[in-house]
Amino acid sequence: DFFAFYRSLQAYQDALGVVERESERLSSIVDDLLTLARADAGERTVRRQRVFLDDIALDTADAARALAVAKGVGLDVGTFEEAPIDADPALIHQLIMNLVQNAIKFTPAGGEVRVDVESRDGHPVLVVADTGVGIAPEHLPHVFDRFFRGDPARVRSEGAGLGLSIARWIADLHHAEITLDSTPGAGTRVEVKFPRMQKAPVSSA
């Protein structure tokens, strides 16, 4: 009858949705693995130019907003000071996106993620903070290790534990210092401090 047909169609659509989400998840993991493989092989050329960290961060936050809305998480942009850096804009976008996506992923519905850019003693600084599940102290030394997820709440999440590893690789390429502080049940704060600007733009890596 019609209702049996409708239920069958709905089940088919649900199955297709599961397949699509799994395909997207696996595609993202493969992309991350390829990124790290190229990094290990030294195949990724850094195309430096004078860019503004605040502009890239704002654009990245806007791009990630749909993900936050779907998760029921607030995504706020706070302090946004003008912060020029000599950097590869595509890599900086990826660094910020990885940090923001990671923050959204581990923040329950109703929580908040905040992105700030400021100048601190001449150093451009990016801050991504969340009110998520946090990370246990014993796991903090390993958060930038490849494939590390640690806590059960993080193991159950999507992904393969590569986002922070890629973020650290990009930070290292730009001689930036990346640090992470976290409190279980209260949230996580990641800072990326870039070098002070040189007087003239750097044209190549």
mmCIF file of C-alpha atoms in Angstrom:
data_model
loop_
_atom_site.group_PDB
_atom_site.id
_atom_site.type_symbol
_atom_site.label_atom_id
_atom_site.label_comp_id
_atom_site.label_asym_id
_atom_site.label_seq_id
_atom_site.Cartn_x
_atom_site.Cartn_y
_atom_site.Cartn_z
ATOM 1 C CA ASP A 1 0.000 0.000 0.000
ATOM 2 C CA PHE A 2 0.944 3.664 -0.094
ATOM 3 C CA PHE A 3 2.186 3.819 3.506
ATOM 4 C CA ALA A 4 4.383 0.749 3.048
ATOM 5 C CA PHE A 5 5.820 2.310 -0.105
ATOM 6 C CA TYR A 6 6.419 5.604 1.741
ATOM 7 C CA ARG A 7 8.194 3.831 4.617
ATOM 8 C CA SER A 8 10.342 1.917 2.130
ATOM 9 C CA LEU A 9 11.203 5.123 0.273
ATOM 10 C CA GLN A 10 12.031 6.895 3.526
ATOM 11 C CA ALA A 11 14.302 4.025 4.607
ATOM 12 C CA TYR A 12 16.051 4.179 1.223
ATOM 13 C CA GLN A 13 16.565 7.937 1.547
ATOM 14 C CA ASP A 14 17.896 7.511 5.087
ATOM 15 C CA ALA A 15 20.348 4.853 3.876
ATOM 16 C CA LEU A 16 21.534 7.154 1.095
ATOM 17 C CA GLY A 17 22.056 9.896 3.671
ATOM 18 C CA VAL A 18 24.229 7.585 5.780
ATOM 19 C CA VAL A 19 26.272 6.601 2.725
ATOM 20 C CA GLU A 20 26.734 10.259 1.745
ATOM 21 C CA ARG A 21 27.888 11.279 5.238
ATOM 22 C CA GLU A 22 30.291 8.336 5.429
ATOM 23 C CA SER A 23 31.654 9.165 1.977
ATOM 24 C CA GLU A 24 32.269 12.769 3.035
ATOM 25 C CA ARG A 25 33.967 11.611 6.246
ATOM 26 C CA LEU A 26 36.272 9.199 4.409
ATOM 27 C CA SER A 27 37.047 11.820 1.748
ATOM 28 C CA SER A 28 38.054 14.266 4.481
ATOM 29 C CA ILE A 29 40.338 11.666 6.094
ATOM 30 C CA VAL A 30 41.975 10.867 2.749
ATOM 31 C CA ASP A 31 42.546 14.581 2.107
ATOM 32 C CA ASP A 32 44.196 14.932 5.522
ATOM 33 C CA LEU A 33 46.397 11.896 4.925
ATOM 34 C CA LEU A 34 47.490 13.272 1.549
ATOM 35 C CA THR A 35 48.280 16.628 3.142
ATOM 36 C CA LEU A 36 50.508 14.994 5.754
ATOM 37 C CA ALA A 37 52.139 12.716 3.152
ATOM 38 C CA ARG A 38 53.066 15.765 1.064
ATOM 39 C CA ALA A 39 54.321 17.477 4.197
ATOM 40 C CA ASP A 40 56.558 14.512 5.043
ATOM 41 C CA ALA A 41 57.872 14.438 1.487
ATOM 42 C CA GLY A 42 58.488 18.193 1.456
ATOM 43 C CA GLU A 43 56.309 18.528 -1.638
ATOM 44 C CA ARG A 44 54.135 21.401 -0.419
ATOM 45 C CA THR A 45 55.643 24.729 -1.495
ATOM 46 C CA VAL A 46 54.845 27.648 0.792
ATOM 47 C CA ARG A 47 53.736 30.619 -1.284
ATOM 48 C CA ARG A 48 54.248 33.508 1.100
ATOM 49 C CA GLN A 49 52.744 36.925 0.648
ATOM 50 C CA ARG A 50 51.645 39.810 2.833
ATOM 51 C CA VAL A 51 48.153 38.919 4.094
ATOM 52 C CA PHE A 52 45.971 39.873 7.042
ATOM 53 C CA LEU A 53 45.345 37.195 9.627
ATOM 54 C CA ASP A 54 42.141 38.915 10.752
ATOM 55 C CA ASP A 55 40.662 38.862 7.233
ATOM 56 C CA ILE A 56 41.445 35.170 6.726
ATOM 57 C CA ALA A 57 40.074 34.283 10.168
ATOM 58 C CA LEU A 58 36.836 36.167 9.506
ATOM 59 C CA ASP A 59 36.366 34.489 6.128
ATOM 60 C CA THR A 60 37.085 31.078 7.657
ATOM 61 C CA ALA A 61 34.620 31.627 10.495
ATOM 62 C CA ASP A 62 31.945 32.557 7.971
ATOM 63 C CA ALA A 63 32.707 29.390 5.980
ATOM 64 C CA ALA A 64 32.398 27.246 9.120
ATOM 65 C CA ARG A 65 29.185 28.849 10.335
ATOM 66 C CA ALA A 66 26.903 26.330 8.594
ATOM 67 C CA LEU A 67 28.651 23.499 10.443
ATOM 68 C CA ALA A 68 28.150 25.289 13.764
ATOM 69 C CA VAL A 69 24.469 25.924 13.028
ATOM 70 C CA ALA A 70 23.931 22.266 12.101
ATOM 71 C CA LYS A 71 25.534 21.221 15.406
ATOM 72 C CA GLY A 72 23.561 23.787 17.419
ATOM 73 C CA VAL A 73 26.763 25.535 18.496
ATOM 74 C CA GLY A 74 27.257 29.293 18.591
ATOM 75 C CA LEU A 75 30.179 30.652 16.555
ATOM 76 C CA ASP A 76 31.259 34.141 17.571
ATOM 77 C CA VAL A 77 33.967 36.445 16.294
ATOM 78 C CA GLY A 78 35.336 38.599 19.071
ATOM 79 C CA THR A 79 38.444 40.794 19.017
ATOM 80 C CA PHE A 80 39.609 41.380 15.455
ATOM 81 C CA GLU A 81 42.647 43.632 15.357
ATOM 82 C CA GLU A 82 44.481 44.285 12.101
ATOM 83 C CA ALA A 83 47.203 41.646 11.986
ATOM 84 C CA PRO A 84 49.421 41.460 8.874
ATOM 85 C CA ILE A 85 51.552 38.348 8.436
ATOM 86 C CA ASP A 86 53.865 36.952 5.745
ATOM 87 C CA ALA A 87 52.178 33.657 4.987
ATOM 88 C CA ASP A 88 50.611 31.255 2.531
ATOM 89 C CA PRO A 89 46.923 32.287 2.659
ATOM 90 C CA ALA A 90 45.618 28.844 1.639
ATOM 91 C CA LEU A 91 47.569 27.147 4.419
ATOM 92 C CA ILE A 92 46.533 29.723 7.022
ATOM 93 C CA HIS A 93 42.906 29.223 5.979
ATOM 94 C CA GLN A 94 43.345 25.470 6.448
ATOM 95 C CA LEU A 95 44.988 25.944 9.855
ATOM 96 C CA ILE A 96 42.147 28.129 11.118
ATOM 97 C CA MET A 97 39.467 25.890 9.600
ATOM 98 C CA ASN A 98 40.961 22.818 11.278
ATOM 99 C CA LEU A 99 40.974 24.558 14.658
ATOM 100 C CA VAL A 100 37.424 25.895 14.278
ATOM 101 C CA GLN A 101 36.024 22.583 13.003
ATOM 102 C CA ASN A 102 37.752 20.760 15.858
ATOM 103 C CA ALA A 103 36.257 23.170 18.379
ATOM 104 C CA ILE A 104 32.753 22.772 16.918
ATOM 105 C CA LYS A 105 33.096 18.986 16.793
ATOM 106 C CA PHE A 106 33.839 18.692 20.508
ATOM 107 C CA THR A 107 31.370 21.300 21.726
ATOM 108 C CA PRO A 108 27.884 20.020 22.641
ATOM 109 C CA ALA A 109 24.757 21.720 21.305
ATOM 110 C CA GLY A 110 24.147 24.978 23.129
ATOM 111 C CA GLY A 111 27.867 25.609 23.577
ATOM 112 C CA GLU A 112 29.999 28.374 22.098
ATOM 113 C CA VAL A 113 33.092 28.671 19.918
ATOM 114 C CA ARG A 114 34.888 32.005 19.713
ATOM 115 C CA VAL A 115 37.564 33.235 17.320
ATOM 116 C CA ASP A 116 39.805 36.194 18.164
ATOM 117 C CA VAL A 117 42.734 37.868 16.398
ATOM 118 C CA GLU A 118 44.888 40.331 18.298
ATOM 119 C CA SER A 119 48.336 41.880 18.283
ATOM 120 C CA ARG A 120 50.348 40.985 21.363
ATOM 121 C CA ASP A 121 53.725 42.689 21.805
ATOM 122 C CA GLY A 122 53.916 42.991 18.031
ATOM 123 C CA HIS A 123 53.018 39.340 17.463
ATOM 124 C CA PRO A 124 49.805 38.563 15.543
ATOM 125 C CA VAL A 125 47.884 36.018 17.646
ATOM 126 C CA LEU A 126 44.964 33.794 16.675
ATOM 127 C CA VAL A 127 42.795 32.350 19.454
ATOM 128 C CA VAL A 128 40.119 29.677 19.006
ATOM 129 C CA ALA A 129 38.292 28.877 22.253
ATOM 130 C CA ASP A 130 35.309 26.654 22.976
ATOM 131 C CA THR A 131 33.061 25.545 25.830
ATOM 132 C CA GLY A 132 33.284 21.896 24.810
ATOM 133 C CA VAL A 133 34.130 18.596 26.488
ATOM 134 C CA GLY A 134 37.758 19.536 27.108
ATOM 135 C CA ILE A 135 40.797 17.286 27.288
ATOM 136 C CA ALA A 136 42.150 15.387 30.292
ATOM 137 C CA PRO A 137 45.537 16.650 31.592
ATOM 138 C CA GLU A 138 47.276 13.344 30.864
ATOM 139 C CA HIS A 139 46.272 13.614 27.200
ATOM 140 C CA LEU A 140 47.437 17.190 26.620
ATOM 141 C CA PRO A 141 51.045 16.244 25.695
ATOM 142 C CA HIS A 142 49.697 14.104 22.832
ATOM 143 C CA VAL A 143 47.003 16.306 21.283
ATOM 144 C CA PHE A 144 49.162 17.214 18.278
ATOM 145 C CA ASP A 145 50.166 13.599 17.616
ATOM 146 C CA ARG A 146 48.748 12.020 14.493
ATOM 147 C CA PHE A 147 45.624 9.884 14.968
ATOM 148 C CA PHE A 148 45.359 10.831 18.651
ATOM 149 C CA ARG A 149 41.845 11.270 19.999
ATOM 150 C CA GLY A 150 42.258 10.167 23.611
ATOM 151 C CA ASP A 151 39.109 10.649 25.673
ATOM 152 C CA PRO A 152 36.071 8.426 24.941
ATOM 153 C CA ALA A 153 34.083 11.533 23.948
ATOM 154 C CA ARG A 154 36.704 12.296 21.316
ATOM 155 C CA VAL A 155 37.079 8.684 20.125
ATOM 156 C CA ARG A 156 33.347 8.546 19.366
ATOM 157 C CA SER A 157 33.588 11.611 17.143
ATOM 158 C CA GLU A 158 34.040 11.682 13.396
ATOM 159 C CA GLY A 159 37.508 12.061 11.945
ATOM 160 C CA ALA A 160 40.830 10.345 12.425
ATOM 161 C CA GLY A 161 42.630 12.691 14.795
ATOM 162 C CA LEU A 162 44.658 14.479 12.099
ATOM 163 C CA GLY A 163 43.314 18.043 12.245
ATOM 164 C CA LEU A 164 45.557 19.280 15.056
ATOM 165 C CA SER A 165 48.597 17.544 13.545
ATOM 166 C CA ILE A 166 48.046 19.435 10.300
ATOM 167 C CA ALA A 167 47.504 22.677 12.223
ATOM 168 C CA ARG A 168 50.844 22.229 13.998
ATOM 169 C CA TRP A 169 52.603 21.436 10.701
ATOM 170 C CA ILE A 170 51.251 24.648 9.153
ATOM 171 C CA ALA A 171 52.201 26.656 12.232
ATOM 172 C CA ASP A 172 55.731 25.229 12.139
ATOM 173 C CA LEU A 173 56.059 26.120 8.442
ATOM 174 C CA HIS A 174 55.299 29.731 9.357
ATOM 175 C CA HIS A 175 57.570 29.738 12.439
ATOM 176 C CA ALA A 176 54.465 30.247 14.571
ATOM 177 C CA GLU A 177 54.002 28.886 18.085
ATOM 178 C CA ILE A 178 50.824 26.844 18.649
ATOM 179 C CA THR A 179 49.713 26.043 22.200
ATOM 180 C CA LEU A 180 46.653 24.365 23.670
ATOM 181 C CA ASP A 181 45.126 24.622 27.142
ATOM 182 C CA SER A 182 42.091 22.670 28.210
ATOM 183 C CA THR A 183 39.913 21.828 31.203
ATOM 184 C CA PRO A 184 37.735 18.693 31.108
ATOM 185 C CA GLY A 185 34.077 19.660 30.961
ATOM 186 C CA ALA A 186 34.870 23.362 30.580
ATOM 187 C CA GLY A 187 36.458 23.757 27.151
ATOM 188 C CA THR A 188 39.646 24.213 25.180
ATOM 189 C CA ARG A 189 41.660 27.225 24.079
ATOM 190 C CA VAL A 190 44.167 27.115 21.211
ATOM 191 C CA GLU A 191 46.558 29.991 20.494
ATOM 192 C CA VAL A 192 48.747 30.480 17.435
ATOM 193 C CA LYS A 193 51.354 33.234 17.848
ATOM 194 C CA PHE A 194 53.015 34.368 14.631
ATOM 195 C CA PRO A 195 56.414 36.062 14.344
ATOM 196 C CA ARG A 196 56.633 39.831 14.396
ATOM 197 C CA MET A 197 56.323 41.317 10.940
ATOM 198 C CA GLN A 198 59.415 42.072 8.934
ATOM 199 C CA LYS A 199 59.706 45.535 7.440
ATOM 200 C CA ALA A 200 59.442 44.223 3.885
ATOM 201 C CA PRO A 201 57.204 41.416 2.577
ATOM 202 C CA VAL A 202 58.754 38.000 2.059
ATOM 203 C CA SER A 203 58.287 36.931 -1.555
ATOM 204 C CA SER A 204 59.199 33.241 -1.333
ATOM 205 C CA ALA A 205 59.669 30.455 1.150
#
